[in-house]
Amino acid sequence: MQDFSSSPDHALLLLGRLDGRLCNSPAADIWLARARLKGAAALASFAGVPIGVTDLQNWICGRTPPPRHSEGLNDPLSIAALFHFALSATDGDDPIVRATLNISRTLLDDRKEADLWAAEDLVRFGPAWRMAQMLLEAPYPTVSFHAIAQRLIDARASLDTPVTEGQLVTTVDGRQWRIEPRRFDMGWILACHLPGAFAATGLSLRRLPSLVALPRFLPDDVDLLTGQIAAMVARQAGQGLTELDRLEAKLARLPAELTVTRRSKAPLLMRLELAYPGLRKTAVARLLGISHQGATKLVAQVEKLTKAG
């Protein structure tokens, strides 16, 4: 008998709880911001460029360049490109999602960073990314993990088919042969759009950025993949609920009565620090639209208020 803890029904229950909690949680925006980083780190490992959430935080907060940019490794793609694709896949009409994405791009504009560090990767993977989005976010016949699993298998087959023929090469003596077009692992591109697939099929109300942890090698058996997707959703939704509880508890522990004026940006900075720990003063100034001197004073004020609370 299948263990209920890993069954599709249990996965749907946890997913529904997380989705419902996020509708009214005071920490929903913070959770979404952190989930984006978690999802991007999972996608990076899937794509063969393993990094951690801390690496992304250091980059976003202005402490380091993009992770792995100077390690001399033969990476299949740049983290800057992957991060841009991951963030763009979770974009949508939801106002909270849009607001948190705008804040993230105020700190670090993934579009400009990708153009700077990974222009070739944008050209190389862009068409496949757009095709995967079209395939995975098209209407679904049923609201189920099985429907998503079947769509993933079909989409992978479409992406594996070369768009053009290989280059025809002619030697000096007149002989010809065709060089097969270079193929890239597209699994991470499909995983990018899983949050959109869950929303398109009606399994979630919004795109949840952490629901991207597909197996490294997708099976051809739809029932096996359905079980793997259900297990992933149960695991990620369970962790998401735990993270949401933790963030709500941290918000509750913030000083209840701040000795600040109504126009003070201290409460906002406290929330931003929960989403992006270790913000530098230059990032604070850019985010809040204040001078560097004002950011320095505000950071000191928040540190004092937090310790007092």
mmCIF file with all atom_site columns, C-alpha atoms in Angstrom, residues 38-132:
data_model
loop_
_atom_site.group_PDB
_atom_site.id
_atom_site.type_symbol
_atom_site.label_atom_id
_atom_site.label_alt_id
_atom_site.label_comp_id
_atom_site.label_asym_id
_atom_site.label_entity_id
_atom_site.label_seq_id
_atom_site.pdbx_PDB_ins_code
_atom_site.Cartn_x
_atom_site.Cartn_y
_atom_site.Cartn_z
_atom_site.occupancy
_atom_site.B_iso_or_equiv
_atom_site.pdbx_formal_charge
_atom_site.auth_seq_id
_atom_site.auth_comp_id
_atom_site.auth_asym_id
_atom_site.auth_atom_id
_atom_site.pdbx_PDB_model_num
ATOM 1  C CA . LYS A 1 38  ? 15.399 28.611 -3.464  1.00 0.00 ? 38  LYS A CA 1
ATOM 2  C CA . GLY A 1 39  ? 13.848 27.747 -6.814  1.00 0.00 ? 39  GLY A CA 1
ATOM 3  C CA . ALA A 1 40  ? 16.705 29.326 -8.776  1.00 0.00 ? 40  ALA A CA 1
ATOM 4  C CA . ALA A 1 41  ? 19.275 27.395 -6.726  1.00 0.00 ? 41  ALA A CA 1
ATOM 5  C CA . ALA A 1 42  ? 17.383 24.137 -7.392  1.00 0.00 ? 42  ALA A CA 1
ATOM 6  C CA . LEU A 1 43  ? 17.280 24.889 -11.114 1.00 0.00 ? 43  LEU A CA 1
ATOM 7  C CA . ALA A 1 44  ? 21.005 25.633 -11.129 1.00 0.00 ? 44  ALA A CA 1
ATOM 8  C CA . SER A 1 45  ? 21.797 22.244 -9.617  1.00 0.00 ? 45  SER A CA 1
ATOM 9  C CA . PHE A 1 46  ? 19.463 20.623 -12.141 1.00 0.00 ? 46  PHE A CA 1
ATOM 10 C CA . ALA A 1 47  ? 21.292 22.411 -14.976 1.00 0.00 ? 47  ALA A CA 1
ATOM 11 C CA . GLY A 1 48  ? 24.709 21.250 -13.755 1.00 0.00 ? 48  GLY A CA 1
ATOM 12 C CA . VAL A 1 49  ? 25.888 24.530 -12.192 1.00 0.00 ? 49  VAL A CA 1
ATOM 13 C CA . PRO A 1 50  ? 25.308 23.860 -8.493  1.00 0.00 ? 50  PRO A CA 1
ATOM 14 C CA . ILE A 1 51  ? 25.082 26.885 -6.214  1.00 0.00 ? 51  ILE A CA 1
ATOM 15 C CA . GLY A 1 52  ? 23.387 27.676 -2.916  1.00 0.00 ? 52  GLY A CA 1
ATOM 16 C CA . VAL A 1 53  ? 20.810 30.238 -1.884  1.00 0.00 ? 53  VAL A CA 1
ATOM 17 C CA . THR A 1 54  ? 23.538 32.132 -0.013  1.00 0.00 ? 54  THR A CA 1
ATOM 18 C CA . ASP A 1 55  ? 25.498 32.540 -3.260  1.00 0.00 ? 55  ASP A CA 1
ATOM 19 C CA . LEU A 1 56  ? 22.479 34.209 -4.853  1.00 0.00 ? 56  LEU A CA 1
ATOM 20 C CA . GLN A 1 57  ? 21.900 36.403 -1.800  1.00 0.00 ? 57  GLN A CA 1
ATOM 21 C CA . ASN A 1 58  ? 25.496 37.615 -1.898  1.00 0.00 ? 58  ASN A CA 1
ATOM 22 C CA . TRP A 1 59  ? 25.124 38.512 -5.578  1.00 0.00 ? 59  TRP A CA 1
ATOM 23 C CA . ILE A 1 60  ? 21.736 40.218 -5.161  1.00 0.00 ? 60  ILE A CA 1
ATOM 24 C CA . CYS A 1 61  ? 22.881 42.208 -2.143  1.00 0.00 ? 61  CYS A CA 1
ATOM 25 C CA . GLY A 1 62  ? 25.905 43.498 -4.042  1.00 0.00 ? 62  GLY A CA 1
ATOM 26 C CA . ARG A 1 63  ? 28.634 41.600 -2.216  1.00 0.00 ? 63  ARG A CA 1
ATOM 27 C CA . THR A 1 64  ? 29.841 39.464 -5.143  1.00 0.00 ? 64  THR A CA 1
ATOM 28 C CA . PRO A 1 65  ? 29.574 39.122 -8.940  1.00 0.00 ? 65  PRO A CA 1
ATOM 29 C CA . PRO A 1 66  ? 27.386 36.278 -10.278 1.00 0.00 ? 66  PRO A CA 1
ATOM 30 C CA . PRO A 1 67  ? 28.231 32.890 -8.712  1.00 0.00 ? 67  PRO A CA 1
ATOM 31 C CA . ARG A 1 68  ? 30.779 30.760 -10.625 1.00 0.00 ? 68  ARG A CA 1
ATOM 32 C CA . HIS A 1 69  ? 31.504 33.564 -13.105 1.00 0.00 ? 69  HIS A CA 1
ATOM 33 C CA . SER A 1 70  ? 35.271 33.318 -12.657 1.00 0.00 ? 70  SER A CA 1
ATOM 34 C CA . GLU A 1 71  ? 35.846 29.730 -11.570 1.00 0.00 ? 71  GLU A CA 1
ATOM 35 C CA . GLY A 1 72  ? 37.085 28.631 -14.985 1.00 0.00 ? 72  GLY A CA 1
ATOM 36 C CA . LEU A 1 73  ? 34.629 25.751 -15.110 1.00 0.00 ? 73  LEU A CA 1
ATOM 37 C CA . ASN A 1 74  ? 33.067 24.461 -18.302 1.00 0.00 ? 74  ASN A CA 1
ATOM 38 C CA . ASP A 1 75  ? 29.539 25.280 -17.175 1.00 0.00 ? 75  ASP A CA 1
ATOM 39 C CA . PRO A 1 76  ? 26.688 24.575 -19.606 1.00 0.00 ? 76  PRO A CA 1
ATOM 40 C CA . LEU A 1 77  ? 25.352 28.081 -18.999 1.00 0.00 ? 77  LEU A CA 1
ATOM 41 C CA . SER A 1 78  ? 25.866 31.173 -16.870 1.00 0.00 ? 78  SER A CA 1
ATOM 42 C CA . ILE A 1 79  ? 24.092 31.618 -13.552 1.00 0.00 ? 79  ILE A CA 1
ATOM 43 C CA . ALA A 1 80  ? 23.128 35.099 -14.732 1.00 0.00 ? 80  ALA A CA 1
ATOM 44 C CA . ALA A 1 81  ? 21.155 33.626 -17.642 1.00 0.00 ? 81  ALA A CA 1
ATOM 45 C CA . LEU A 1 82  ? 19.591 30.892 -15.543 1.00 0.00 ? 82  LEU A CA 1
ATOM 46 C CA . PHE A 1 83  ? 18.537 33.375 -12.851 1.00 0.00 ? 83  PHE A CA 1
ATOM 47 C CA . HIS A 1 84  ? 16.935 35.581 -15.483 1.00 0.00 ? 84  HIS A CA 1
ATOM 48 C CA . PHE A 1 85  ? 15.038 32.666 -17.010 1.00 0.00 ? 85  PHE A CA 1
ATOM 49 C CA . ALA A 1 86  ? 13.926 31.449 -13.557 1.00 0.00 ? 86  ALA A CA 1
ATOM 50 C CA . LEU A 1 87  ? 12.614 34.855 -12.468 1.00 0.00 ? 87  LEU A CA 1
ATOM 51 C CA . SER A 1 88  ? 10.894 35.525 -15.779 1.00 0.00 ? 88  SER A CA 1
ATOM 52 C CA . ALA A 1 89  ? 9.086  32.173 -15.593 1.00 0.00 ? 89  ALA A CA 1
ATOM 53 C CA . THR A 1 90  ? 7.430  33.135 -12.298 1.00 0.00 ? 90  THR A CA 1
ATOM 54 C CA . ASP A 1 91  ? 6.275  36.531 -13.546 1.00 0.00 ? 91  ASP A CA 1
ATOM 55 C CA . GLY A 1 92  ? 2.520  37.024 -13.722 1.00 0.00 ? 92  GLY A CA 1
ATOM 56 C CA . ASP A 1 93  ? -0.493 39.223 -13.093 1.00 0.00 ? 93  ASP A CA 1
ATOM 57 C CA . ASP A 1 94  ? -0.674 38.505 -9.363  1.00 0.00 ? 94  ASP A CA 1
ATOM 58 C CA . PRO A 1 95  ? -0.023 41.851 -7.604  1.00 0.00 ? 95  PRO A CA 1
ATOM 59 C CA . ILE A 1 96  ? 2.094  40.357 -4.809  1.00 0.00 ? 96  ILE A CA 1
ATOM 60 C CA . VAL A 1 97  ? 4.178  38.358 -7.270  1.00 0.00 ? 97  VAL A CA 1
ATOM 61 C CA . ARG A 1 98  ? 4.643  41.453 -9.424  1.00 0.00 ? 98  ARG A CA 1
ATOM 62 C CA . ALA A 1 99  ? 5.568  43.640 -6.441  1.00 0.00 ? 99  ALA A CA 1
ATOM 63 C CA . THR A 1 100 ? 8.179  41.209 -5.109  1.00 0.00 ? 100 THR A CA 1
ATOM 64 C CA . LEU A 1 101 ? 9.658  40.791 -8.574  1.00 0.00 ? 101 LEU A CA 1
ATOM 65 C CA . ASN A 1 102 ? 9.932  44.577 -8.957  1.00 0.00 ? 102 ASN A CA 1
ATOM 66 C CA . ILE A 1 103 ? 11.731 44.792 -5.616  1.00 0.00 ? 103 ILE A CA 1
ATOM 67 C CA . SER A 1 104 ? 14.114 42.035 -6.649  1.00 0.00 ? 104 SER A CA 1
ATOM 68 C CA . ARG A 1 105 ? 14.861 43.822 -9.912  1.00 0.00 ? 105 ARG A CA 1
ATOM 69 C CA . THR A 1 106 ? 15.445 47.084 -8.064  1.00 0.00 ? 106 THR A CA 1
ATOM 70 C CA . LEU A 1 107 ? 18.149 45.330 -6.065  1.00 0.00 ? 107 LEU A CA 1
ATOM 71 C CA . LEU A 1 108 ? 19.579 43.442 -9.035  1.00 0.00 ? 108 LEU A CA 1
ATOM 72 C CA . ASP A 1 109 ? 18.082 43.679 -12.516 1.00 0.00 ? 109 ASP A CA 1
ATOM 73 C CA . ASP A 1 110 ? 18.368 40.118 -13.815 1.00 0.00 ? 110 ASP A CA 1
ATOM 74 C CA . ARG A 1 111 ? 17.726 41.311 -17.376 1.00 0.00 ? 111 ARG A CA 1
ATOM 75 C CA . LYS A 1 112 ? 20.716 43.669 -17.409 1.00 0.00 ? 112 LYS A CA 1
ATOM 76 C CA . GLU A 1 113 ? 22.904 41.148 -15.604 1.00 0.00 ? 113 GLU A CA 1
ATOM 77 C CA . ALA A 1 114 ? 22.067 38.460 -18.177 1.00 0.00 ? 114 ALA A CA 1
ATOM 78 C CA . ASP A 1 115 ? 22.871 40.844 -21.039 1.00 0.00 ? 115 ASP A CA 1
ATOM 79 C CA . LEU A 1 116 ? 26.182 41.678 -19.390 1.00 0.00 ? 116 LEU A CA 1
ATOM 80 C CA . TRP A 1 117 ? 27.350 38.227 -18.326 1.00 0.00 ? 117 TRP A CA 1
ATOM 81 C CA . ALA A 1 118 ? 25.439 35.770 -20.519 1.00 0.00 ? 118 ALA A CA 1
ATOM 82 C CA . ALA A 1 119 ? 24.318 37.299 -23.818 1.00 0.00 ? 119 ALA A CA 1
ATOM 83 C CA . GLU A 1 120 ? 25.207 34.109 -25.715 1.00 0.00 ? 120 GLU A CA 1
ATOM 84 C CA . ASP A 1 121 ? 23.134 31.967 -23.363 1.00 0.00 ? 121 ASP A CA 1
ATOM 85 C CA . LEU A 1 122 ? 20.105 34.191 -23.920 1.00 0.00 ? 122 LEU A CA 1
ATOM 86 C CA . VAL A 1 123 ? 20.363 33.555 -27.654 1.00 0.00 ? 123 VAL A CA 1
ATOM 87 C CA . ARG A 1 124 ? 21.108 29.860 -27.218 1.00 0.00 ? 124 ARG A CA 1
ATOM 88 C CA . PHE A 1 125 ? 18.345 28.959 -24.761 1.00 0.00 ? 125 PHE A CA 1
ATOM 89 C CA . GLY A 1 126 ? 15.787 31.722 -25.339 1.00 0.00 ? 126 GLY A CA 1
ATOM 90 C CA . PRO A 1 127 ? 13.797 29.977 -28.110 1.00 0.00 ? 127 PRO A CA 1
ATOM 91 C CA . ALA A 1 128 ? 13.576 26.712 -26.137 1.00 0.00 ? 128 ALA A CA 1
ATOM 92 C CA . TRP A 1 129 ? 12.528 28.645 -23.008 1.00 0.00 ? 129 TRP A CA 1
ATOM 93 C CA . ARG A 1 130 ? 9.697  30.347 -24.902 1.00 0.00 ? 130 ARG A CA 1
ATOM 94 C CA . MET A 1 131 ? 8.582  27.091 -26.523 1.00 0.00 ? 131 MET A CA 1
ATOM 95 C CA . ALA A 1 132 ? 8.548  25.317 -23.152 1.00 0.00 ? 132 ALA A CA 1
#
